[in-house]
Backbone as a ProteinNet text record, in pm:
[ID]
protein_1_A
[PRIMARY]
XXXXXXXXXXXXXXXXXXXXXXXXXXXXXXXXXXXXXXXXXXXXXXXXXXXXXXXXXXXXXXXXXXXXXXXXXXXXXXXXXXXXXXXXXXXXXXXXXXXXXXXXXXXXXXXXXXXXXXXXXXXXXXXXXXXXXXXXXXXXXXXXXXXXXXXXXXXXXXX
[TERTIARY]
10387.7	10366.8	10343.7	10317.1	10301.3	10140.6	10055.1	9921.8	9861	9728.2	9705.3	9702	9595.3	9618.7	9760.8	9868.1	10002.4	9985.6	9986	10023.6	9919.2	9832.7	9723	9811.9	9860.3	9863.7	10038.1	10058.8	10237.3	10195	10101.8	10040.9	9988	9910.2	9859.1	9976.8	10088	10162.2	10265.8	10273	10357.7	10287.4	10166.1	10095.4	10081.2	10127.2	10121.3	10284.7	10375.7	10496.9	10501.9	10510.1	10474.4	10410.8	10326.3	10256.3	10318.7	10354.7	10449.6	10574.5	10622.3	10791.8	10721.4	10626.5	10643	10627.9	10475.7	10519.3	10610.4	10719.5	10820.4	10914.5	10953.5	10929.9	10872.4	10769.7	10720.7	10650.1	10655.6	10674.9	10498.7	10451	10329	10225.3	10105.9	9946.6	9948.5	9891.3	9843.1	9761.8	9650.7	9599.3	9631.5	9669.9	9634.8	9553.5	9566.1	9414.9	9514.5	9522.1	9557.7	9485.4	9513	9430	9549.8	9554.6	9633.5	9650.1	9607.5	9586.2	9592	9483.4	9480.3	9482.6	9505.2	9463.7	9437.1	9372.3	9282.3	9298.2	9237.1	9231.2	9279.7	9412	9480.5	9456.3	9427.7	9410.3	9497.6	9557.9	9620.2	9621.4	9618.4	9591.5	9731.6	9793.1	9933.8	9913.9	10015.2	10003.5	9956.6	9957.3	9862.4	9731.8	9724.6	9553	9545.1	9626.7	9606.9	9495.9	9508.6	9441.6	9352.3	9189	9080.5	9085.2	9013	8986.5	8914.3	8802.9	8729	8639.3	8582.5	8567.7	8402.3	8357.3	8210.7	8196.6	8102.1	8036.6	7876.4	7835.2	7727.3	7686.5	7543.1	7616.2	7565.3	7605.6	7674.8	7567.9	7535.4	7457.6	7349.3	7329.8	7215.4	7293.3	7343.8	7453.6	7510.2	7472.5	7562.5	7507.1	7583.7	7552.9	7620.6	7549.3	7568	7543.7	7457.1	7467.1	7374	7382.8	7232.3	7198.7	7040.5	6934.9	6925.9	7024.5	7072.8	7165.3	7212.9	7261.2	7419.7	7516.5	7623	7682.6	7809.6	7892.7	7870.9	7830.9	7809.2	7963	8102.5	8202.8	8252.6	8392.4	8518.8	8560.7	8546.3	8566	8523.9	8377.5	8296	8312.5	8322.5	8378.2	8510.5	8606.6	8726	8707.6	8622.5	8529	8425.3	8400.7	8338.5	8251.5	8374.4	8349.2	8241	8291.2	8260.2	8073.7	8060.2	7889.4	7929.3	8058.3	8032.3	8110.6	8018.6	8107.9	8189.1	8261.8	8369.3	8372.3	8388.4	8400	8553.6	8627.4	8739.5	8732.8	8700.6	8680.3	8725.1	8777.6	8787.3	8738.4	8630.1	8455.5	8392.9	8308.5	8218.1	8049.8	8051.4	7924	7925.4	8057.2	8046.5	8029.4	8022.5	8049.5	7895.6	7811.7	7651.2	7583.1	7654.1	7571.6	7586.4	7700.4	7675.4	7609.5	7523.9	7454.2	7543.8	7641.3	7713	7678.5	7704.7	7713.5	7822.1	7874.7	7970.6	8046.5	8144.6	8211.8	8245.5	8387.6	8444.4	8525.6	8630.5	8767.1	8836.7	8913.8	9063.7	9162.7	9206.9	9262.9	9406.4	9454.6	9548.9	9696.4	9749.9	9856.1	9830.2	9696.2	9615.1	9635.7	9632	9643.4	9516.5	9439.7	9322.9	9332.9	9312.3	9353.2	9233.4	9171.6	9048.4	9103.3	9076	9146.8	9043.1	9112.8	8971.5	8829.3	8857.8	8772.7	8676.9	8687.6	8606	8658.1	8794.3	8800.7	8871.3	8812.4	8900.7	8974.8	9063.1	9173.8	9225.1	9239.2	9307	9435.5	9503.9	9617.6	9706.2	9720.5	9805.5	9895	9982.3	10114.6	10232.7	10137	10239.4	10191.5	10282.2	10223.5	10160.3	9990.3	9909.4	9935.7	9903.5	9928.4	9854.7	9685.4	9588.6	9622.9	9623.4	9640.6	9637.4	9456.9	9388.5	9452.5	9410.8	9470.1	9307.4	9291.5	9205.8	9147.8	9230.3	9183.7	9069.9	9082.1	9014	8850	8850.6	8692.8	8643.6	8728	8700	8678.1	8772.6	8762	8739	8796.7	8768.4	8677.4	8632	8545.5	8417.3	8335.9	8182.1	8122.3	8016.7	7929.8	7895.1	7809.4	7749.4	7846.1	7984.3	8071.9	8063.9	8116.1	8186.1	8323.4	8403.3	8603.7	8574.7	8638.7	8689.3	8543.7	8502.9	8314.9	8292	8339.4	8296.7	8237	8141.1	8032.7	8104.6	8130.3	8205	8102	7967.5	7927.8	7908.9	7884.6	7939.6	8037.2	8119.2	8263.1	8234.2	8167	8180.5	8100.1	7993.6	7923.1	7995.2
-11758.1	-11888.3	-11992.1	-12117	-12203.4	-12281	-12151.8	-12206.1	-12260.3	-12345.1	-12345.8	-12340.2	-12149	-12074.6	-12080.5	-12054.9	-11978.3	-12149.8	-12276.4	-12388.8	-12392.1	-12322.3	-12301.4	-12237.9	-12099.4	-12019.8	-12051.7	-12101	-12167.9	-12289.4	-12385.3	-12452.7	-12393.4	-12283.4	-12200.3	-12147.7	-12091.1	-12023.8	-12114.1	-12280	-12360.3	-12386.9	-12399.9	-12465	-12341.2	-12205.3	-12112	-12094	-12104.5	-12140.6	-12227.8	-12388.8	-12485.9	-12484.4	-12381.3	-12364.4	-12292	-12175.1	-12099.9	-12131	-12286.7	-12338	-12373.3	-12475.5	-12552.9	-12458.4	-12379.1	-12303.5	-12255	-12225.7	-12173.4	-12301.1	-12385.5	-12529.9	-12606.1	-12574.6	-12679.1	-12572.2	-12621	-12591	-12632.8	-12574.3	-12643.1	-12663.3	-12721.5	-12720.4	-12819.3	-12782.8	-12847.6	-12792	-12909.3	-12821.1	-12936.5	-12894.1	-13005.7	-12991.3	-13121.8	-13053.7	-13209.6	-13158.2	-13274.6	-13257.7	-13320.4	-13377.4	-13364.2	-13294.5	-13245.8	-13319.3	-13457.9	-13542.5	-13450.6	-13389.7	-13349.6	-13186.2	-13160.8	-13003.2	-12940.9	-12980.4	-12941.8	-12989.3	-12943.3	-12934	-12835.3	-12889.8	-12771.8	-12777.5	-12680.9	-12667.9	-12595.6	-12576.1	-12500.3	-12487.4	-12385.7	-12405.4	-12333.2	-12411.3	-12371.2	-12180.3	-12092.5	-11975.5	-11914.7	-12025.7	-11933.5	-12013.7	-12119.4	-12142.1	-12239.3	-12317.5	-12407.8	-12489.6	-12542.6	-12647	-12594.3	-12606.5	-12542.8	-12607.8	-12503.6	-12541.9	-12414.4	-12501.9	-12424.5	-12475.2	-12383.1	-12456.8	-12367.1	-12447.8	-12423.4	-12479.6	-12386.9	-12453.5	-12453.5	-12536.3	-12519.1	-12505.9	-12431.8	-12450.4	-12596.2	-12551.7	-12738.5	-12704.2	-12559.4	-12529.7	-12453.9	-12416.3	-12352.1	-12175.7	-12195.9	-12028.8	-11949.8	-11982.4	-11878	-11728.4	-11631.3	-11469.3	-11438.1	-11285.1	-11285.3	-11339.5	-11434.9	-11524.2	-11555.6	-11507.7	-11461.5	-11558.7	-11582.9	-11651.9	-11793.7	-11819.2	-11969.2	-12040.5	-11971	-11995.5	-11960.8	-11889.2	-11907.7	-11750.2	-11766.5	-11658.4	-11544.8	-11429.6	-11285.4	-11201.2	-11245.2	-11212	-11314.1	-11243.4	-11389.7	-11362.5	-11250.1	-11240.7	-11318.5	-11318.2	-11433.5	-11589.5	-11619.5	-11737.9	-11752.7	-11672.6	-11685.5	-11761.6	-11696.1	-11703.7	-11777.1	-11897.1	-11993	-12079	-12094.3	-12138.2	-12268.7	-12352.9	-12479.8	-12495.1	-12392.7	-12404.3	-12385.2	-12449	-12474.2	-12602.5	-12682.9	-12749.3	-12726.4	-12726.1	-12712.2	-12814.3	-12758.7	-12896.8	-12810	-12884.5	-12795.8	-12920.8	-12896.6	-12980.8	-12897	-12974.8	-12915.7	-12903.7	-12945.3	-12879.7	-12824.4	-12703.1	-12664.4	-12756.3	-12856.3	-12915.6	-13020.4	-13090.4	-13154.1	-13113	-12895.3	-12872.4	-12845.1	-12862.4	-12842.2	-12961.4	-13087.3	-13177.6	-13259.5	-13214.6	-13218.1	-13158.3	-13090	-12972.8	-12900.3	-12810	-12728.4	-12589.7	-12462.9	-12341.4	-12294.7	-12238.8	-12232.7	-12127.6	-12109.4	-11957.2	-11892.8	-11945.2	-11916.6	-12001.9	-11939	-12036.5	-12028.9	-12076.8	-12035.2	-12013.2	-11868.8	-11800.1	-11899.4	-11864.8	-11901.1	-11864.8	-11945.9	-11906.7	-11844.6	-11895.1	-11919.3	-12011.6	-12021.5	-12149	-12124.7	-12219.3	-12242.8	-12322.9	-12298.8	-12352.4	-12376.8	-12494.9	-12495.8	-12590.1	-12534.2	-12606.2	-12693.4	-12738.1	-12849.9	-12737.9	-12649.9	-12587.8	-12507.3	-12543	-12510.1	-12389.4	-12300	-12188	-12238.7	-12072	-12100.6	-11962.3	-12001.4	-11891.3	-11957.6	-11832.8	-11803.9	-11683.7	-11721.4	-11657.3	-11674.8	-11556.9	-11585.1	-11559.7	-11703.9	-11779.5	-11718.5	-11675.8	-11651	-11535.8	-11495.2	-11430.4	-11485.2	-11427.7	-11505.8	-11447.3	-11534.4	-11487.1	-11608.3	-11559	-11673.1	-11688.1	-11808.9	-11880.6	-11986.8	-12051.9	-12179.3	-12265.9	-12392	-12476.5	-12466.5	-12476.8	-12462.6	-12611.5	-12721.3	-12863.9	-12887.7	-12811.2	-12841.5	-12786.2	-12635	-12649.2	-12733	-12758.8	-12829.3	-12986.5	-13002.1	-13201.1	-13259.8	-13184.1	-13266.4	-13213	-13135.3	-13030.5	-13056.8	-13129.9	-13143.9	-13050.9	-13043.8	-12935.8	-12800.6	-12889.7	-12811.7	-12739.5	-12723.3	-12653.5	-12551.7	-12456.9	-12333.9	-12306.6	-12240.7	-12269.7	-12104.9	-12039	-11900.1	-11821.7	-11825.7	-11757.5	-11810.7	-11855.2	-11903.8	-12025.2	-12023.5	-12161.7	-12227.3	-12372.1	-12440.8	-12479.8	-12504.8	-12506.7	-12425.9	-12257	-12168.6	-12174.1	-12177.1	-12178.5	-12288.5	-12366.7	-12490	-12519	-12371.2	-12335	-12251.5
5749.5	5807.4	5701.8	5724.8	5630.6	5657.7	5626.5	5651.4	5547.2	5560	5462.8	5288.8	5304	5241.2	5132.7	5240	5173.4	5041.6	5115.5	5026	4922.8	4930.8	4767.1	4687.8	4764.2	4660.7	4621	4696.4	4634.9	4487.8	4538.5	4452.3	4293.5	4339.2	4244.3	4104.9	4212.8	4130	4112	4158	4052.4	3930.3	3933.7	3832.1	3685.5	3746.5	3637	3609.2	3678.9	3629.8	3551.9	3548.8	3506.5	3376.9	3318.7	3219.5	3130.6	3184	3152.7	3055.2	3135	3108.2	2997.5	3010.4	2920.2	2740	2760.7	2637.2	2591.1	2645.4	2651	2553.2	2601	2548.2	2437.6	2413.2	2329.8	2199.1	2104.7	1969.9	1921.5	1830.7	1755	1807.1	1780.9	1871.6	1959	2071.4	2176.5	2262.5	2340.5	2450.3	2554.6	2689.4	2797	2867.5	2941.5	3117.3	3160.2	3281.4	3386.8	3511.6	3572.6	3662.3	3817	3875.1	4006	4118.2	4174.3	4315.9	4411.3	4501.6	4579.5	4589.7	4482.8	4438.3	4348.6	4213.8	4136.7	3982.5	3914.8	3759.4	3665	3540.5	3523.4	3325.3	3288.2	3108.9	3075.2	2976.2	2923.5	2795.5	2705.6	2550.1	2470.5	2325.5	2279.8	2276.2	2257	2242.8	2115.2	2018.6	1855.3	1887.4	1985.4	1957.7	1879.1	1833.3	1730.9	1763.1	1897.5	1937.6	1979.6	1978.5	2084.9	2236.2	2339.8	2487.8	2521.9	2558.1	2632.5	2786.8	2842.3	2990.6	3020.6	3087.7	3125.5	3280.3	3308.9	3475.2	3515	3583.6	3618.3	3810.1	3845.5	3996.7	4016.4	4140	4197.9	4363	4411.4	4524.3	4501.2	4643	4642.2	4664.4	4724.2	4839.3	4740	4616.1	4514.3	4470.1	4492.3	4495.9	4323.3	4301.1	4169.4	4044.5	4044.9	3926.6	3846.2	3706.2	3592.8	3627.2	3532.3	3561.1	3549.4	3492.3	3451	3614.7	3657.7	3804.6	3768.7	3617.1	3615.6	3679.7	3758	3770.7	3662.8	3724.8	3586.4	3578.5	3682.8	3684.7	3669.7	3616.7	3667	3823.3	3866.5	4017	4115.5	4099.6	4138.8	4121	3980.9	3975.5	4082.6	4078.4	4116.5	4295.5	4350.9	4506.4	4518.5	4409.4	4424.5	4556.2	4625.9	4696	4690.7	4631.5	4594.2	4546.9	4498.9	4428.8	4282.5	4215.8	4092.8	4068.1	3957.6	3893.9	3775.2	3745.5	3587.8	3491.2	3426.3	3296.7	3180	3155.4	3056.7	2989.5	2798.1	2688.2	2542.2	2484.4	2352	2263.6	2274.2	2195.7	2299.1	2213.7	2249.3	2344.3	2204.7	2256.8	2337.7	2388.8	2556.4	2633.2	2637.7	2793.6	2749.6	2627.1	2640.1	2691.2	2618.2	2644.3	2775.3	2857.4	2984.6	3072.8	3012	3130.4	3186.2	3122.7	3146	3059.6	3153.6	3011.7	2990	2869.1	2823.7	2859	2973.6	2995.9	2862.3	2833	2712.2	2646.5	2549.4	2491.8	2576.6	2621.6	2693.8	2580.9	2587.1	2569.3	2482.3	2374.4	2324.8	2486.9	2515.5	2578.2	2767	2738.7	2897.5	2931.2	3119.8	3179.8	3277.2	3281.1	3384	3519.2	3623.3	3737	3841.2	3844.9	3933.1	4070.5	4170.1	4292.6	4337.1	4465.1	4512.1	4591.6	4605	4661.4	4594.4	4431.1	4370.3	4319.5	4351.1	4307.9	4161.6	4061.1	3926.4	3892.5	3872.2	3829.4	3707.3	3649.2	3519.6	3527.9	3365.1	3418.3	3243.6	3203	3084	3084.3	3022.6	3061.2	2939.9	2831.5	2738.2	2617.4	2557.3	2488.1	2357	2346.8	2229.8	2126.5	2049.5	1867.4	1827.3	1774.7	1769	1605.6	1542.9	1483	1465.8	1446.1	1456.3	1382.5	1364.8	1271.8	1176.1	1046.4	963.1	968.8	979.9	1016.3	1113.1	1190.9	1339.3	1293.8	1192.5	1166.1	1049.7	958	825.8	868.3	911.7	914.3	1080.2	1174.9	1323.1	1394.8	1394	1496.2	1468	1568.2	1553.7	1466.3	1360.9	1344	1407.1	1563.5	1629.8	1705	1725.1	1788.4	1768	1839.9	1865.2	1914.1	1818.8	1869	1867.8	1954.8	1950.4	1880.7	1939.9	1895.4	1760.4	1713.9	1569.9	1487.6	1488.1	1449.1	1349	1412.5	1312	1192.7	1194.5	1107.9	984.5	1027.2	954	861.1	938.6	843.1	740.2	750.3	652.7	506.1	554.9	440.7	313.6
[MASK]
+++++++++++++++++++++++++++++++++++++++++++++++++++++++++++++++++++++++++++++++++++++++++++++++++++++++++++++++++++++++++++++++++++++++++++++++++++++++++++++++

């Protein structure tokens, strides 16, 4: 039928096609996030990783099951079943998704695509095959101090 449902998940799986092409497509570092009208928030990071992205949530309710002491999802399963008690944040530093009162899931994945709908659900989904290979720029000269790219303290590295 053409319920609902079916138009998420048609939605869902253009937006991982779509991610898909384009790596397929496009050459050198990048990360995006767009913005969906009417059905969600989409990130995607190049397949060596050049570019950082990472994404954090905080809850947004009270009704949320599973979730350490801080209030965040202890699965991605859970996250996935949201059900609108989280908010998201997808940034390419580490320390916006802190200093928003966000905690930090993880990186997104070199050659991952992230997909948060309006209903709060988040799915992930890798679009291509990774082969991480940062750009050395991003911890030396652009990357806040206090960051973290791919578990690794940009300040660290700088010592």
């Amino acid at each position: 039928g053409n319920s609902e449902d079916d138009t998420d998940f048609d939605m869902k799986e253009a937006v991982f096609t779509a991610a898909s092409q384009v790596m397929q497509i496009c050459r050198g570092g990048y990360a995006g996030l767009y913005l969906i009208n009417g059905f969600g928030l989409v990130g995607f990071r190049d397949p060596h990783g050049i570019r950082p992205l990472v994404f954090g949530c905080r809850k947004a309710g009270s009704n949320a099951d599973e979730l350490d002491d801080e209030g965040i999802p202890v699965t991605p399963a859970v996250m996935g079943n949201a059900e609108r008690s989280y908010d998201y944040v997808i940034s390419s530093e580490s320390v916006a998704v802190d200093t928003l009162g966000f905690k930090l899931i993880r990186d997104v994945n070199p050659g991952e695509a992230i997909f948060i709908d309006m209903d709060g659900n988040c799915h992930t989904r890798q679009c291509h095959m990774p082969n991480l290979a940062p750009c050395i720029f991003e911890y030396v000269y652009f990357a806040r101090p206090d960051s973290i790219m791919d578990g690794v303290s940009v300040y660290e590295t700088r010592l």
